[in-house]
Amino acid sequence: MAASWRLGCDPRVLRYLLGFQGRRSPGLIKGPAGCSVGRVTSWRWFHGTQWMHVDPIKVLMPSLSPTMEEGNIVKWLKKEGEAVSAGDALCEIETDKAVVTLDAGDDGILAKIVVEEGAKNIRLGSLIGLMVEQGEDWKNVEIPKDVGPPATATKPSVPHPPPEAQVSIPDRKEHLPGKLPVRVSPAARNILDTHALDASQGTATGPRGIFTKEDALKLVELKEMGKITESRPTPSPPTPPPTPMAPLPTPAAAGPSYARPVVPPISTPGQPNAVGTFSEIPASNIRRVIAKRLTESKSTVPHAYATADCDLGAVLKVRQDLVKDDIKVSVNDFIIKAAAVTLKQMPDVNVSWDGEGPKQLPFIDISVAVATDKGLITPIIKNAAAKGIQEIADSVKVLSKKARDGKLLPEEYQGGSFSISNLGMFGIDEFTAVINPPQACILAVGRFRPVLKLTQDEEGNATLQRHQQIRVTMSSDSRVVDDQLATRFLERFKANLENPIRLA
């Protein structure tokens, strides 16, 4: 008897069968309810063909920022077997800047999670998941053989140097068996060689057992007094070394008893730290990238610094008037606005260095440094010169909260033409900041403090008046912003900040 297998009119099955009519079973019958394939032998052949293999959609670790090299899987927002629509959030990925959600690009089903939550240091392009189209069997999906496990940050293997031919080198002094070698200072060695003495005939009193010049002079005195009867032993003629040669003693075995390890041992978690141990602190992607970029900036960018004191009297007065109208703005908002207006007036400072030369930037986007638990991040106030003080204040509040919550989007922290870092709220009078390449400048702002100034009244009488001042220090890239240009920028910035009417 012929067995039949009913298929639900899948168009892919029809396309397949139409393409292979010569190999079809003669028992194929089309019916209103679907398509049936006759004969048991035909069913077995049909089921065993490769068309039944599900071709999955690969989900790879994406590049979510220009400086991203690795990512961490924070959380999967979809489960295996769950339907996914285009635009749905698949998972949260920690980049070198923030935690960003990865959205699905197609409709389908999340078939397999290859990299679990909490995995760290996943290289870009590594396979992290698999999806299939709607209607396909997601349970039997297999990881492609051409995709290996995600590469993690590992230490590169250091090739061992080939064994060198052992050449006997005559030592300057002979050591008696069973005795530790004595470390001799250069001055002491010269004295011992001149008087045919050996350091082993005296006592080393220098730090960490070093035989010093004073020890050598004392040995010479003892020789002149006749208290030393033996001179330094003369080295015997070298004898042929035995074959094979015994291995040289290791530094740990041959070194003096006071030798200390270069790196102290790691302490055991959950136990009190022993003397000489340390606790290893895991570094997040953000902190590793910050350390890398700061090191590159300080070692490759020629930093120049210029400082100016600005009077905040007029700014504080305007701020008080705004508070009466229930408009809350900070001094830092005025500083952002003043920097943006000054950049618009002096476009030669609104530049960047891309490795080949300076580039004039057509936009004025101010990066504002925000401290978070995971490190420093700089959300951007877009087109700051065209915004009002209140609009800048609202933008800073929203972006600062998103930065601390790790919810910044890539376009909210990538780019920028000028940076501002303000530590005044922490009581810092002044400091210098590191430039954030490819930007050319960063402005470091301290706290405002009361200062007594000698001024003249309308009648010309000298009087002491109390003023509120802040000190700002601009770090500039000397390749594109020289000292004269930086000085003129600070002069213009000071004039704009001390006269808020210029910021309108």
XYZ file of C-alpha atoms in Angstrom:
504
model
C 0.000 0.000 0.000
C 1.126 3.466 -0.698
C 1.616 5.812 2.255
C 0.938 9.526 1.840
C 2.439 12.583 3.620
C 0.428 15.759 3.496
C 2.165 19.150 3.256
C 0.433 22.442 3.915
C 0.947 23.972 0.438
C 4.309 25.457 1.447
C 5.456 27.490 -1.580
C 9.070 26.467 -0.925
C 8.040 22.806 -1.310
C 6.296 23.612 -4.600
C 9.375 25.464 -5.857
C 11.553 22.552 -4.890
C 9.336 19.934 -6.561
C 8.907 21.995 -9.718
C 12.663 22.244 -10.001
C 13.138 18.496 -9.709
C 10.261 17.048 -11.769
C 12.370 14.243 -13.209
C 13.067 12.832 -9.718
C 9.564 13.213 -8.371
C 7.513 10.221 -7.343
C 4.770 9.365 -9.847
C 2.327 9.257 -6.942
C 2.333 13.071 -6.454
C -1.250 14.317 -6.387
C -2.496 17.840 -5.923
C -5.616 18.207 -3.853
C -7.640 21.093 -2.529
C -6.318 20.652 0.987
C -2.684 20.676 -0.005
C -0.086 18.572 -1.709
C 0.632 14.906 -0.970
C 3.726 12.852 -1.745
C 3.089 9.161 -2.342
C 5.087 6.013 -1.735
C 7.139 5.340 1.362
C 10.374 5.319 -0.623
C 9.669 8.790 -1.998
C 8.947 10.111 1.489
C 12.202 8.798 2.832
C 14.202 10.268 -0.060
C 12.382 13.597 0.231
C 12.930 13.881 3.997
C 16.618 13.084 3.721
C 17.469 15.787 1.188
C 19.398 18.909 2.218
C 16.513 21.259 1.574
C 15.117 20.294 4.964
C 18.249 21.782 6.644
C 17.416 25.147 8.216
C 19.734 27.932 7.156
C 19.885 30.218 10.242
C 20.347 33.966 10.347
C 23.564 34.807 12.179
C 23.498 37.434 14.938
C 27.025 38.859 15.230
C 28.620 41.187 17.749
C 28.182 44.607 16.086
C 30.330 47.722 16.221
C 28.286 50.177 18.269
C 30.912 52.925 18.562
C 33.927 54.053 16.497
C 36.398 52.931 19.179
C 34.677 49.664 20.104
C 36.819 46.534 19.766
C 35.053 44.204 22.201
C 31.670 43.979 23.889
C 30.035 42.334 26.895
C 26.622 40.635 26.838
C 24.744 42.252 29.727
C 21.297 40.697 29.256
C 19.257 38.831 26.653
C 15.842 40.454 26.229
C 14.431 37.561 24.146
C 14.334 33.843 24.939
C 15.046 30.921 22.649
C 11.945 30.106 20.608
C 10.431 33.577 21.067
C 9.137 35.426 18.005
C 11.064 38.553 17.035
C 9.928 41.434 14.851
C 12.227 43.842 13.030
C 13.208 46.581 15.452
C 12.703 44.508 18.610
C 15.491 44.656 21.183
C 17.379 41.352 21.263
C 19.945 41.985 23.990
C 21.872 44.634 25.908
C 25.555 45.041 25.019
C 28.124 46.946 27.070
C 30.405 48.845 24.727
C 33.430 50.984 25.518
C 31.061 53.929 26.087
C 27.712 52.722 27.436
C 25.172 49.896 27.531
C 23.352 49.780 24.180
C 20.482 47.567 23.011
C 20.947 45.459 19.881
C 17.817 45.551 17.694
C 16.729 42.807 15.311
C 16.985 43.631 11.627
C 14.476 41.001 10.400
C 11.365 39.159 11.515
C 11.872 35.625 12.751
C 12.441 33.431 15.785
C 15.408 33.534 18.145
C 16.552 29.940 17.696
C 19.750 29.754 19.749
C 21.675 31.937 22.184
C 25.324 31.162 21.481
C 26.880 33.589 23.987
C 25.183 33.646 27.387
C 24.537 36.633 29.625
C 27.571 37.946 31.475
C 30.064 36.927 28.789
C 32.845 39.479 28.475
C 35.398 40.597 25.899
C 33.498 39.300 22.856
C 35.347 40.375 19.726
C 33.549 42.260 16.965
C 32.014 39.943 14.378
C 31.803 36.972 16.744
C 28.645 34.858 16.615
C 26.391 35.546 19.601
C 23.046 34.092 18.442
C 21.047 32.448 15.666
C 17.635 33.277 14.230
C 15.381 31.465 11.780
C 12.481 32.625 9.664
C 8.894 32.246 10.805
C 7.611 28.706 10.311
C 11.011 27.029 10.326
C 12.032 24.450 12.908
C 14.053 26.481 15.400
C 14.677 23.595 17.803
C 16.935 21.647 15.437
C 19.095 24.591 14.407
C 22.819 23.889 14.518
C 25.742 26.275 14.960
C 27.491 26.700 11.589
C 30.779 24.841 11.415
C 32.571 27.796 9.844
C 31.954 29.949 12.922
C 34.113 29.173 15.913
C 33.575 30.224 19.501
C 33.748 33.947 20.228
C 37.289 35.137 20.572
C 38.134 36.587 23.963
C 40.939 38.889 24.961
C 43.870 36.589 25.575
C 47.485 37.285 26.063
C 49.484 36.723 22.875
C 51.819 33.770 23.066
C 55.422 34.807 23.268
C 57.682 32.610 21.108
C 60.478 31.037 23.083
C 63.901 32.021 21.766
C 65.969 29.166 20.319
C 68.592 27.779 22.676
C 71.777 29.699 22.254
C 75.166 28.114 22.153
C 76.682 28.264 25.598
C 79.889 30.258 25.549
C 82.070 30.348 28.623
C 82.636 33.943 29.697
C 85.335 34.545 32.308
C 83.961 36.140 35.423
C 85.586 39.090 37.051
C 85.553 37.284 40.364
C 85.259 33.687 41.548
C 82.638 32.613 44.072
C 83.418 29.808 46.480
C 80.935 26.912 46.430
C 78.120 27.237 48.942
C 78.442 31.023 49.240
C 76.036 33.583 47.785
C 77.449 36.120 45.293
C 78.209 39.574 46.683
C 76.881 42.663 44.926
C 79.727 45.204 44.585
C 79.337 48.877 43.709
C 81.447 50.202 40.786
C 83.668 52.345 43.045
C 84.282 49.436 45.411
C 85.091 47.098 42.513
C 87.740 49.535 41.226
C 89.409 49.693 44.648
C 89.352 45.885 45.053
C 90.886 45.354 41.595
C 93.631 47.901 42.313
C 94.651 46.254 45.608
C 94.100 42.626 44.522
C 91.385 42.070 47.086
C 88.088 40.216 47.004
C 84.745 41.349 48.433
C 84.341 37.968 50.148
C 87.231 38.945 52.466
C 85.155 41.746 53.997
C 81.625 42.510 55.172
C 79.031 44.270 53.035
C 77.228 47.024 54.928
C 75.319 48.735 52.082
C 71.575 48.587 51.512
C 70.325 45.132 50.499
C 73.788 43.618 50.950
C 75.739 45.843 48.539
C 79.532 45.990 49.075
C 80.167 49.757 49.110
C 83.218 51.973 48.613
C 83.570 52.397 52.404
C 83.663 48.609 52.822
C 86.423 48.390 50.208
C 88.497 51.127 51.916
C 88.155 49.359 55.247
C 89.432 46.167 53.587
C 92.467 48.077 52.251
C 93.255 49.353 55.764
C 93.103 45.808 57.143
C 95.497 44.654 54.431
C 97.979 47.448 55.207
C 97.797 46.554 58.908
C 98.648 42.962 58.031
C 95.399 41.545 59.317
C 94.582 40.038 55.929
C 97.076 37.323 55.082
C 95.375 35.979 51.957
C 94.969 37.980 48.808
C 92.208 37.456 46.280
C 92.456 33.906 44.908
C 93.831 33.763 41.392
C 91.418 32.128 38.974
C 92.668 28.751 37.759
C 92.976 28.087 34.031
C 89.623 27.178 32.549
C 89.015 23.475 32.124
C 86.926 21.971 29.341
C 83.297 21.873 30.459
C 81.715 18.438 30.814
C 79.239 17.264 28.202
C 76.359 17.830 28.563
C 76.652 21.030 30.557
C 74.597 21.309 33.694
C 71.806 23.881 33.461
C 72.527 27.275 34.943
C 70.867 27.945 38.316
C 67.692 29.959 38.164
C 67.678 33.537 39.503
C 65.456 32.426 42.363
C 67.976 29.761 43.385
C 71.126 31.775 42.795
C 69.899 35.141 43.975
C 70.507 36.546 47.430
C 68.109 35.894 50.277
C 66.797 39.473 50.169
C 65.413 39.137 46.607
C 61.733 40.063 46.375
C 59.170 39.196 43.666
C 58.505 41.898 41.074
C 54.716 41.451 41.385
C 53.236 40.548 44.783
C 50.957 37.510 44.918
C 47.188 37.923 44.562
C 45.157 37.691 47.750
C 42.536 34.967 48.239
C 38.914 36.220 47.967
C 37.039 36.077 51.254
C 40.176 36.041 53.382
C 42.100 38.904 54.993
C 44.905 40.243 52.872
C 48.307 38.914 53.845
C 51.355 41.127 53.891
C 52.640 41.753 50.362
C 49.448 40.688 48.552
C 46.988 42.742 46.534
C 43.389 42.439 45.326
C 42.760 42.375 41.583
C 39.962 44.732 40.457
C 38.163 43.715 37.247
C 38.131 46.539 34.701
C 35.050 47.217 32.589
C 35.260 47.824 28.857
C 34.641 51.529 29.469
C 37.526 51.898 31.914
C 39.909 49.935 29.691
C 39.121 52.133 26.700
C 39.370 55.307 28.825
C 42.823 54.219 30.029
C 43.913 53.419 26.484
C 42.670 56.685 24.976
C 44.069 58.852 27.790
C 47.467 57.219 27.379
C 47.371 57.724 23.611
C 46.299 61.354 24.055
C 49.042 62.276 26.523
C 51.728 60.443 24.534
C 50.778 61.569 21.009
C 49.073 64.984 21.392
C 51.291 67.980 22.295
C 49.296 69.572 25.114
C 49.562 73.301 25.818
C 47.812 75.047 28.702
C 46.410 78.532 29.275
C 44.576 79.803 32.376
C 42.228 82.739 32.995
C 40.113 84.053 35.901
C 36.530 85.039 35.100
C 34.231 87.254 37.175
C 30.818 85.621 37.698
C 29.058 88.626 39.209
C 26.862 89.331 36.177
C 26.117 85.617 35.583
C 25.006 85.095 39.188
C 22.737 88.122 39.002
C 21.068 86.898 35.790
C 20.713 83.454 37.352
C 18.918 84.910 40.369
C 16.511 86.785 38.086
C 15.754 83.565 36.210
C 15.083 81.705 39.463
C 12.384 84.280 40.275
C 10.663 83.261 37.038
C 10.990 79.587 38.062
C 13.723 78.964 35.470
C 16.465 76.824 36.982
C 19.836 76.971 35.289
C 23.365 76.365 36.562
C 26.596 78.303 36.168
C 27.870 75.416 34.036
C 25.039 76.065 31.550
C 26.304 79.634 31.090
C 29.853 78.279 30.611
C 28.647 75.886 27.892
C 26.820 78.701 26.141
C 29.800 81.069 26.419
C 32.166 78.423 24.978
C 29.788 77.739 22.055
C 29.364 81.435 21.260
C 33.144 81.950 21.408
C 33.711 79.034 19.046
C 31.236 80.602 16.623
C 33.153 83.889 16.828
C 36.524 82.119 16.444
C 36.045 79.181 14.053
C 39.821 78.610 13.908
C 39.526 76.931 17.319
C 36.585 74.755 16.253
C 38.886 72.247 14.538
C 40.095 68.680 14.911
C 43.202 66.677 13.999
C 42.554 63.417 12.154
C 46.160 62.221 11.900
C 46.941 63.908 8.584
C 46.127 67.526 9.341
C 43.598 69.987 10.810
C 39.960 69.962 9.760
C 37.495 72.825 10.093
C 34.286 71.557 11.707
C 30.959 72.870 10.353
C 29.107 72.229 13.632
C 29.512 73.407 17.234
C 28.774 70.427 19.463
C 29.930 70.711 23.068
C 30.936 67.503 24.889
C 30.195 67.706 28.616
C 32.114 65.337 30.910
C 29.845 63.307 33.220
C 31.225 61.012 35.937
C 29.516 57.618 36.235
C 30.171 54.472 38.260
C 31.739 52.850 35.191
C 33.919 55.796 34.215
C 33.837 59.181 32.529
C 31.618 59.725 29.490
C 30.982 62.871 27.445
C 27.406 63.310 26.160
C 27.071 66.010 23.516
C 25.008 69.205 23.431
C 24.269 69.444 19.714
C 24.379 72.858 18.022
C 24.952 74.561 21.378
C 25.557 78.031 19.897
C 21.974 78.174 18.596
C 20.335 77.046 21.849
C 19.196 79.191 24.733
C 20.399 78.815 28.311
C 17.236 77.011 29.437
C 17.353 74.607 26.497
C 21.002 73.824 27.260
C 20.115 73.233 30.933
C 17.325 70.814 29.997
C 19.602 68.924 27.599
C 22.362 68.591 30.213
C 19.933 67.198 32.807
C 18.465 64.606 30.434
C 21.818 63.481 29.012
C 23.491 63.329 32.441
C 20.749 61.052 33.772
C 20.931 58.795 30.729
C 24.727 58.645 31.074
C 24.529 57.549 34.734
C 21.845 54.986 33.879
C 23.891 53.665 30.951
C 21.113 54.491 28.472
C 22.946 56.861 26.120
C 22.540 56.179 22.421
C 25.707 56.129 20.270
C 24.746 59.374 18.507
C 24.455 61.077 21.912
C 28.116 60.618 22.843
C 29.981 60.162 19.556
C 31.611 63.184 17.959
C 31.752 66.651 19.476
C 34.019 69.559 18.613
C 34.950 70.953 22.058
C 34.886 69.461 25.578
C 34.155 70.966 28.998
C 35.008 69.299 32.305
C 33.751 70.997 35.483
C 34.966 69.904 38.920
C 33.788 73.032 40.697
C 30.953 71.170 42.425
C 33.594 68.988 44.111
C 35.433 71.975 45.586
C 38.363 71.907 43.133
C 39.903 75.343 42.548
C 41.679 74.506 39.283
C 42.994 71.536 37.308
C 44.155 70.554 33.822
C 42.234 68.098 31.646
C 43.401 65.656 28.972
C 42.320 66.357 25.382
C 39.795 63.949 23.887
C 41.081 63.224 20.336
C 40.309 64.058 17.592
C 39.095 67.224 19.336
C 41.665 69.983 19.712
C 40.629 71.585 23.025
C 39.114 70.882 26.421
C 38.200 73.477 29.065
C 38.747 72.586 32.737
C 36.527 74.594 35.114
C 37.101 75.005 38.859
C 34.806 76.254 41.609
C 33.814 79.897 41.938
C 35.289 81.539 45.027
C 35.087 84.984 46.681
C 37.943 87.392 45.883
C 38.530 90.938 47.170
C 39.312 93.460 44.445
C 40.371 97.081 44.643
C 38.045 99.105 42.413
C 37.174 102.771 41.946
C 33.729 104.243 42.436
C 32.143 106.998 40.342
C 34.019 109.671 42.266
C 37.357 107.942 41.729
C 37.743 106.677 45.292
C 39.396 103.280 45.750
C 37.255 100.723 47.538
C 37.498 96.999 48.248
C 34.711 94.932 46.708
C 33.954 91.239 46.923
C 33.786 89.373 43.594
C 32.960 85.772 42.715
C 35.554 84.315 40.365
C 36.240 81.005 38.665
C 39.493 79.812 37.159
C 39.391 78.028 33.807
C 42.293 76.211 32.148
C 42.195 75.275 28.474
C 44.252 72.347 27.194
C 44.860 72.728 23.466
C 46.511 70.681 20.745
C 49.521 72.755 19.702
C 49.435 71.265 16.205
C 46.219 73.138 15.388
C 45.712 75.704 18.190
C 48.922 77.534 19.046
C 49.528 79.559 22.202
C 48.524 82.882 20.658
C 45.233 81.511 19.338
C 44.470 79.829 22.670
C 45.152 83.101 24.512
C 42.822 85.075 22.253
C 40.128 82.433 22.670
C 40.302 82.673 26.474
C 40.165 86.471 26.323
C 37.037 86.314 24.147
C 35.501 83.594 26.342
C 36.132 85.675 29.475
C 34.498 88.739 27.896
C 31.434 86.726 26.836
C 30.994 85.045 30.205
C 31.389 88.274 32.194
C 28.771 89.972 29.972
C 25.853 87.513 29.629
C 24.034 89.900 27.301
C 26.534 88.816 24.612
C 25.237 85.251 24.894
C 21.750 86.153 23.704
